[in-house]
Short mmCIF file of C-alpha atoms in Angstrom, two decimals:
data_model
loop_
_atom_site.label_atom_id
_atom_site.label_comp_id
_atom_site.label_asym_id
_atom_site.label_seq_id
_atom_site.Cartn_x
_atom_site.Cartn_y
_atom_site.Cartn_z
CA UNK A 1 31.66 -4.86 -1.81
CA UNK A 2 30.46 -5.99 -5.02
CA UNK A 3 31.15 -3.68 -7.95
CA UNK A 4 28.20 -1.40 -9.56
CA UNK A 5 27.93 -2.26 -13.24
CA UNK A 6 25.92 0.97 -15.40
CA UNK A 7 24.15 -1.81 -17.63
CA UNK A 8 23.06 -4.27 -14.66
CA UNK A 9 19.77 -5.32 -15.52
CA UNK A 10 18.67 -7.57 -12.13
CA UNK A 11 19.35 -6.43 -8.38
CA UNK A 12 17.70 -8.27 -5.74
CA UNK A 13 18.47 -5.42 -2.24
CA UNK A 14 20.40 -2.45 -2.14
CA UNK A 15 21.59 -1.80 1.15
CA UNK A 16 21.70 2.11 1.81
CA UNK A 17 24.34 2.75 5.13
CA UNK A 18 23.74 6.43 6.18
CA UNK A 19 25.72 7.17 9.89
CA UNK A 20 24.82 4.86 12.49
CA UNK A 21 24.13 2.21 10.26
CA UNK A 22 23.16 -1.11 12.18
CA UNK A 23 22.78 -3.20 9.08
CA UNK A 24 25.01 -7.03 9.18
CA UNK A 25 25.35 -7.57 5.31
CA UNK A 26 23.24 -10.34 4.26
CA UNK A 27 25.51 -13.76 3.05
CA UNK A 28 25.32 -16.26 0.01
CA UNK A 29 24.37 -14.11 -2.34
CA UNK A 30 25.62 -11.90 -5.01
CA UNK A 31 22.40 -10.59 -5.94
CA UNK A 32 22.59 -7.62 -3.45
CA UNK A 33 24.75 -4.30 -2.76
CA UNK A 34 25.56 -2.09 -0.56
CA UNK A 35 26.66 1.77 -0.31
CA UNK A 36 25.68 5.16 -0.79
CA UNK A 37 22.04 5.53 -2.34
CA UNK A 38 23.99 7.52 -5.42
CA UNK A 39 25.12 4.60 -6.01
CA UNK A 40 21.63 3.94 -7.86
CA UNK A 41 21.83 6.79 -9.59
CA UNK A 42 22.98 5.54 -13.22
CA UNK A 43 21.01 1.56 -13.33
CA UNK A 44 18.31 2.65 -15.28
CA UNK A 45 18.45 -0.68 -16.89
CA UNK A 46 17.17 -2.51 -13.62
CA UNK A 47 14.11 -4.80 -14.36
CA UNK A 48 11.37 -6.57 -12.35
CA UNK A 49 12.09 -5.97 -8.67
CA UNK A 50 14.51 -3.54 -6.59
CA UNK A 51 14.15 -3.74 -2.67
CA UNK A 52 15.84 -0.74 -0.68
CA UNK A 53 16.63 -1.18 3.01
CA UNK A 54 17.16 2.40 4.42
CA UNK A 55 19.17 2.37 7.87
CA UNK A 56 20.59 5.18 9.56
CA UNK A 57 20.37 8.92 9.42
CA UNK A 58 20.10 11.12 6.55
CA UNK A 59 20.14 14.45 5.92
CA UNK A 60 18.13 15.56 3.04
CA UNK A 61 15.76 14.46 0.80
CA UNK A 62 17.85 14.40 -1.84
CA UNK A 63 19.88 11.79 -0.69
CA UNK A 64 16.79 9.59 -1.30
CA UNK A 65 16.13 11.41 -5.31
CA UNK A 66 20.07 10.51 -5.62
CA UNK A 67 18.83 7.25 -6.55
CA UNK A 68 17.26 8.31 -9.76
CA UNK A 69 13.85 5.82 -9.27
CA UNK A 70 12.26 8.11 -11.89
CA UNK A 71 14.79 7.17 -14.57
CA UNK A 72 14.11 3.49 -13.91
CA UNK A 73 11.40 2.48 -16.81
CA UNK A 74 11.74 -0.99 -16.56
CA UNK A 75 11.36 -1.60 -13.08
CA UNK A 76 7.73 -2.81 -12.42
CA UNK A 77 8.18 -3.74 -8.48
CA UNK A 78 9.61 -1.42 -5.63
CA UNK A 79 10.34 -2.98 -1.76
CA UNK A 80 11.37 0.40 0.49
CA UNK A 81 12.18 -1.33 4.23
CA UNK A 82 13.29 1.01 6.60
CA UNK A 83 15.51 -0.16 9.31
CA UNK A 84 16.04 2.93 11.67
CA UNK A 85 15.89 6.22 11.62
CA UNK A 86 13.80 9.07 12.45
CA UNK A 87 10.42 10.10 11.53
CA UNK A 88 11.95 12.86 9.68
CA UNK A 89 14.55 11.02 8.41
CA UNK A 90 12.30 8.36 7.02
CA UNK A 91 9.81 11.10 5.84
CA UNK A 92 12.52 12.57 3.57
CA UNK A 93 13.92 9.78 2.34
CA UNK A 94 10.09 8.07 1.36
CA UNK A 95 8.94 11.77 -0.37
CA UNK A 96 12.67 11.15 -2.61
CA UNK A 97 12.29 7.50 -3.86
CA UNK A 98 9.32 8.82 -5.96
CA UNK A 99 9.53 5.82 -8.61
CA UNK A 100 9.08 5.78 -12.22
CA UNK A 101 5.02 5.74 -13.65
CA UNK A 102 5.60 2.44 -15.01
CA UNK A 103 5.27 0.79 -11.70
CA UNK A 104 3.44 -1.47 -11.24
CA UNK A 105 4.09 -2.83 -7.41
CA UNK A 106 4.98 -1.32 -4.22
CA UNK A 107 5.21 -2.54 -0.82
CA UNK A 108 6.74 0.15 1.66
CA UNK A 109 7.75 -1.51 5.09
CA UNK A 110 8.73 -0.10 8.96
CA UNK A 111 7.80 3.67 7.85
CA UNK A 112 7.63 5.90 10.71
CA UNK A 113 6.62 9.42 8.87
CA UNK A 114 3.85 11.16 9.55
CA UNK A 115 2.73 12.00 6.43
CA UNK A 116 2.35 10.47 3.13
CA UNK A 117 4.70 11.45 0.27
CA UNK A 118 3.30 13.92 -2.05
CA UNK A 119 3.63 11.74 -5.33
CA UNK A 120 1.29 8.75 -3.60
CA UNK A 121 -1.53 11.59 -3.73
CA UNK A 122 -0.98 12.73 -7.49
CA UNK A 123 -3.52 10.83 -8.84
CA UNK A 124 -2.27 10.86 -12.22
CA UNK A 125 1.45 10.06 -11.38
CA UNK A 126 1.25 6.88 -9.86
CA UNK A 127 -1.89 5.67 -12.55
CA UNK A 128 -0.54 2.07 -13.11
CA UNK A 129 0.50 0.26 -10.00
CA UNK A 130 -1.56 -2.67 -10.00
CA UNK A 131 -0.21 -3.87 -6.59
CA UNK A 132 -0.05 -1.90 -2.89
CA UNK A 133 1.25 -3.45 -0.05
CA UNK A 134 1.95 -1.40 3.45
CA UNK A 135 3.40 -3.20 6.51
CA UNK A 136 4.27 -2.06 9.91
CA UNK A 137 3.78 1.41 9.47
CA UNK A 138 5.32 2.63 12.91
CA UNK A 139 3.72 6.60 12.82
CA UNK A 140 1.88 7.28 15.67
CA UNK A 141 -0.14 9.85 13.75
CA UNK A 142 -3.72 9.63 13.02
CA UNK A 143 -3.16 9.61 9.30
CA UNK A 144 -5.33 8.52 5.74
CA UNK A 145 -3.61 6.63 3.41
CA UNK A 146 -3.88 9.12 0.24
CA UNK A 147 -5.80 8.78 -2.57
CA UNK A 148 -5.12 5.24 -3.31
CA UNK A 149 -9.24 5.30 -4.00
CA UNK A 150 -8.50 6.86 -7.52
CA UNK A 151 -5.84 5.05 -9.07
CA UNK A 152 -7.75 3.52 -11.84
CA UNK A 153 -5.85 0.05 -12.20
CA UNK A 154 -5.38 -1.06 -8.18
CA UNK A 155 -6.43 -4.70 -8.00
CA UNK A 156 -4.59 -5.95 -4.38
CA UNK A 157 -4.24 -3.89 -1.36
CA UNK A 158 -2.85 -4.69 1.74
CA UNK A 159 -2.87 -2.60 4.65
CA UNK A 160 -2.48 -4.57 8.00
CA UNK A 161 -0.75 -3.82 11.04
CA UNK A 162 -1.20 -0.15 11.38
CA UNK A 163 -2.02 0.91 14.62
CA UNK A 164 -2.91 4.64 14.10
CA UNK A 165 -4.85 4.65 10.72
CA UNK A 166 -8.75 5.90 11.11
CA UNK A 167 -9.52 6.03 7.24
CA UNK A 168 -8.34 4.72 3.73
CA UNK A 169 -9.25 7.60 1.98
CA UNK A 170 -9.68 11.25 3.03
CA UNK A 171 -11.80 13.32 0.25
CA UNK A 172 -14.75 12.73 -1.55
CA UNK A 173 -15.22 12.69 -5.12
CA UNK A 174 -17.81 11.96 -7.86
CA UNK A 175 -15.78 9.71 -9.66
CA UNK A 176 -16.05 5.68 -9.16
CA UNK A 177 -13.23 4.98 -5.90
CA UNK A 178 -10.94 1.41 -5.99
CA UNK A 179 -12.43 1.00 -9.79
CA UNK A 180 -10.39 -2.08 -10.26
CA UNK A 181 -9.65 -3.16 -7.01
CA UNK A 182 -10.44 -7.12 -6.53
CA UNK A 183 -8.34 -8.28 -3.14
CA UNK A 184 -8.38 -6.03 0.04
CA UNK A 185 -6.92 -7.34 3.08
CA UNK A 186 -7.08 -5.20 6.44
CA UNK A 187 -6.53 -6.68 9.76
CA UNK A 188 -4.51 -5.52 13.06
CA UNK A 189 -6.07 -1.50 12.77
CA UNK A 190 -7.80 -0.99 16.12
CA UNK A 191 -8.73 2.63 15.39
CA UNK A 192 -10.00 2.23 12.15
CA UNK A 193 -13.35 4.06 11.92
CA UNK A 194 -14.18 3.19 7.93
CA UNK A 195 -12.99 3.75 4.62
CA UNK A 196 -13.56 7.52 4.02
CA UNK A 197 -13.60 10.32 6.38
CA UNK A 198 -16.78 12.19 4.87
CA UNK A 199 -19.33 10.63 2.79
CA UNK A 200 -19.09 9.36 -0.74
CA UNK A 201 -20.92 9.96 -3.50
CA UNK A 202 -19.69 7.57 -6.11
CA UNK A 203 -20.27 3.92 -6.76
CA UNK A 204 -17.27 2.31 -4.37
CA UNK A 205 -15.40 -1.47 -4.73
CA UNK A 206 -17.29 -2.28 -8.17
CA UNK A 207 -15.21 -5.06 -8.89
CA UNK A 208 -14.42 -6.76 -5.17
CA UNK A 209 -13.85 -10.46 -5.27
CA UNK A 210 -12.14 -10.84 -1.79
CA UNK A 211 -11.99 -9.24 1.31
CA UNK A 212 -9.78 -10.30 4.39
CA UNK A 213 -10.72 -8.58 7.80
CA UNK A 214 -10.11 -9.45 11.17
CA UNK A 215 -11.89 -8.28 14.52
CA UNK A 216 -15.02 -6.71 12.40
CA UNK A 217 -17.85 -6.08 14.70
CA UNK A 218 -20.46 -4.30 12.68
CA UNK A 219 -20.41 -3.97 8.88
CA UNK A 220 -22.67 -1.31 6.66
CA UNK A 221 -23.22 -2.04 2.88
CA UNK A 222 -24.93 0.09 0.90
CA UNK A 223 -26.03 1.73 -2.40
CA UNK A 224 -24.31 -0.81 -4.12
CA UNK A 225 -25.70 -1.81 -7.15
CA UNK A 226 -24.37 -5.36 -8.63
CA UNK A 227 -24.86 -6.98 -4.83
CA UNK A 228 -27.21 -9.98 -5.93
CA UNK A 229 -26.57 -11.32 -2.64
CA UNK A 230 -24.97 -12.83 0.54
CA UNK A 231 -20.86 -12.23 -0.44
CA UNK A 232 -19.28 -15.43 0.33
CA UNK A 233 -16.43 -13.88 2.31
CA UNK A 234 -18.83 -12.47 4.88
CA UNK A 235 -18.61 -16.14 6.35
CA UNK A 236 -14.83 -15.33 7.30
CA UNK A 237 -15.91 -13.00 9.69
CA UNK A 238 -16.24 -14.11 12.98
CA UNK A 239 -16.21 -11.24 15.26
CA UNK A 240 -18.95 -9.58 12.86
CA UNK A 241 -22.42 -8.99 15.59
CA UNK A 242 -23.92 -6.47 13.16
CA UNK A 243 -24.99 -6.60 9.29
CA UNK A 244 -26.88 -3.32 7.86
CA UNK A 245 -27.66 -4.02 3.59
CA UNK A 246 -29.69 -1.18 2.22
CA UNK A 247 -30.40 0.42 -1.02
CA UNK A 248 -28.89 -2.68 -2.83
CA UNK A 249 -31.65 -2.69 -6.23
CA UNK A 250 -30.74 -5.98 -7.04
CA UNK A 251 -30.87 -7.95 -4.13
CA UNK A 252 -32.49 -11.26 -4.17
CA UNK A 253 -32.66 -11.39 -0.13
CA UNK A 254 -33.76 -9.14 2.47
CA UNK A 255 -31.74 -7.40 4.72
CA UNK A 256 -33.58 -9.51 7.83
CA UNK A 257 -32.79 -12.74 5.89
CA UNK A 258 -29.02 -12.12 5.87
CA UNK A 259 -28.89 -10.69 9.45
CA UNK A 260 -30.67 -13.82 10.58
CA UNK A 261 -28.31 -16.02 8.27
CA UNK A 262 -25.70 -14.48 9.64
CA UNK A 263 -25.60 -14.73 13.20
CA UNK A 264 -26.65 -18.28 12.77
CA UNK A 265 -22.82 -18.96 11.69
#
């Protein structure tokens, strides 16, 4: 196994074995390691990106804090893949990586909690990640993602592939939600009923520039202020039957108009 070095500024994957451990350790490269998660502890020098494959069993959540992720100022992009385990096992492990403020990126792969970590819904902790990515989610619950709505400098999100998920965001609030957000990509969520779970009473995706959907049947924009008109992206959707555009001030089209336009696609 390679050696842990305290000052190690780069580390590609860290490969945490708990019991029962399937994992074949990857070959060619020296950019990786592989051990207990306190192995972590002290590399509070790493910088750019640290991806964490989880596999086994575990039996606390402080296992998972072992790895000190809060210590780590200079690490601006966090990969957490896990492998195996139980719900429970990945729910502890996912509620101790809690990562330093400074991030800026996190992509969180194969979870199969059913619940969210408490530190995604501080929304002051987690202020500057610029970057969410979350694949595979394997929870059969009926879950929100948190309150990824308020985090005041999210410009890409990408949720596909979750087969459970009914809403992004679960509360309301007065305050402007996905302020910054310009990319949003969600595709593969059959029981997706919308974005929120009760109304919303605040101006919503101010600063959208792209959105990727898939299998969209009917779509509902409204109160939205800086529409001008048609988005460009709405030509993307191909399964989309039904377009409803109201209270829009500063439209230049009717609603009619871009029905009509639409379904002439």
């Amino acid at each position: 196994m390679p050696s842990v070095r305290i000052g190690l500024e780069r580390l590609d994957l860290f490969i945490a074995k708990g019991p029962s451990s399937s994992w074949t350790i990857p070959s060619g490269s020296d950019d990786y390691e592989v051990g207990g998660l306190a192995n972590l502890n002290r590399l509070n020098n790493l910088k750019g990106w640290l991806r964490i494959k989880v596999d086994g069993k575990w039996s606390s959540e402080s296992e998972a804090r072992a790895t000190n992720l809060q210590g780590k100022e200079k690490l601006m992009r966090l990969e957490i893949e896990f492998i195996r385990g139980s719900s429970r096992d990945n729910e502890m492990m996912l509620e101790g990586f809690q990562p330093n403020a400074n991030l800026r990126y996190l992509r969180i792969h194969g979870y199969k909690g059913e619940r969210i970590p408490s530190w995604i819904h501080d929304r002051d902790y987690p202020s500057n990640l610029r970057q969410i990515w979350i694949r595979h989610w394997k929870t059969r619950a009926r879950i929100c993602l948190g309150s990824f709505g308020r985090l005041p400098h999210l410009q890409f999100l990408d949720i596909p592939h979750l087969p459970d998920l009914e809403y992004i965001e679960s509360t309301t609030t007065a305050t402007p939600l996905f302020p910054s957000l310009e990319y949003l990509t969600v595709h593969s969520l059959p029981k997706l009923k919308g974005c929120f779970s009760r109304g919303v009473g605040a101006t919503t995706f101010a600063r959208l520039k792209r959105l990727e959907l898939s299998s969209l049947a009917s779509l509902l924009i409204w109160d939205y202020n800086l529409l001008k008109g048609t988005p460009e992206w709405i030509e993307t959707l191909a399964s989309l039957k039904e377009l409803d555009i109201d209270d829009c001030p500063q439209l230049t089209s009717s609603p009619e108009q871009m029905t009509v336009q639409l379904l002439r696609l």
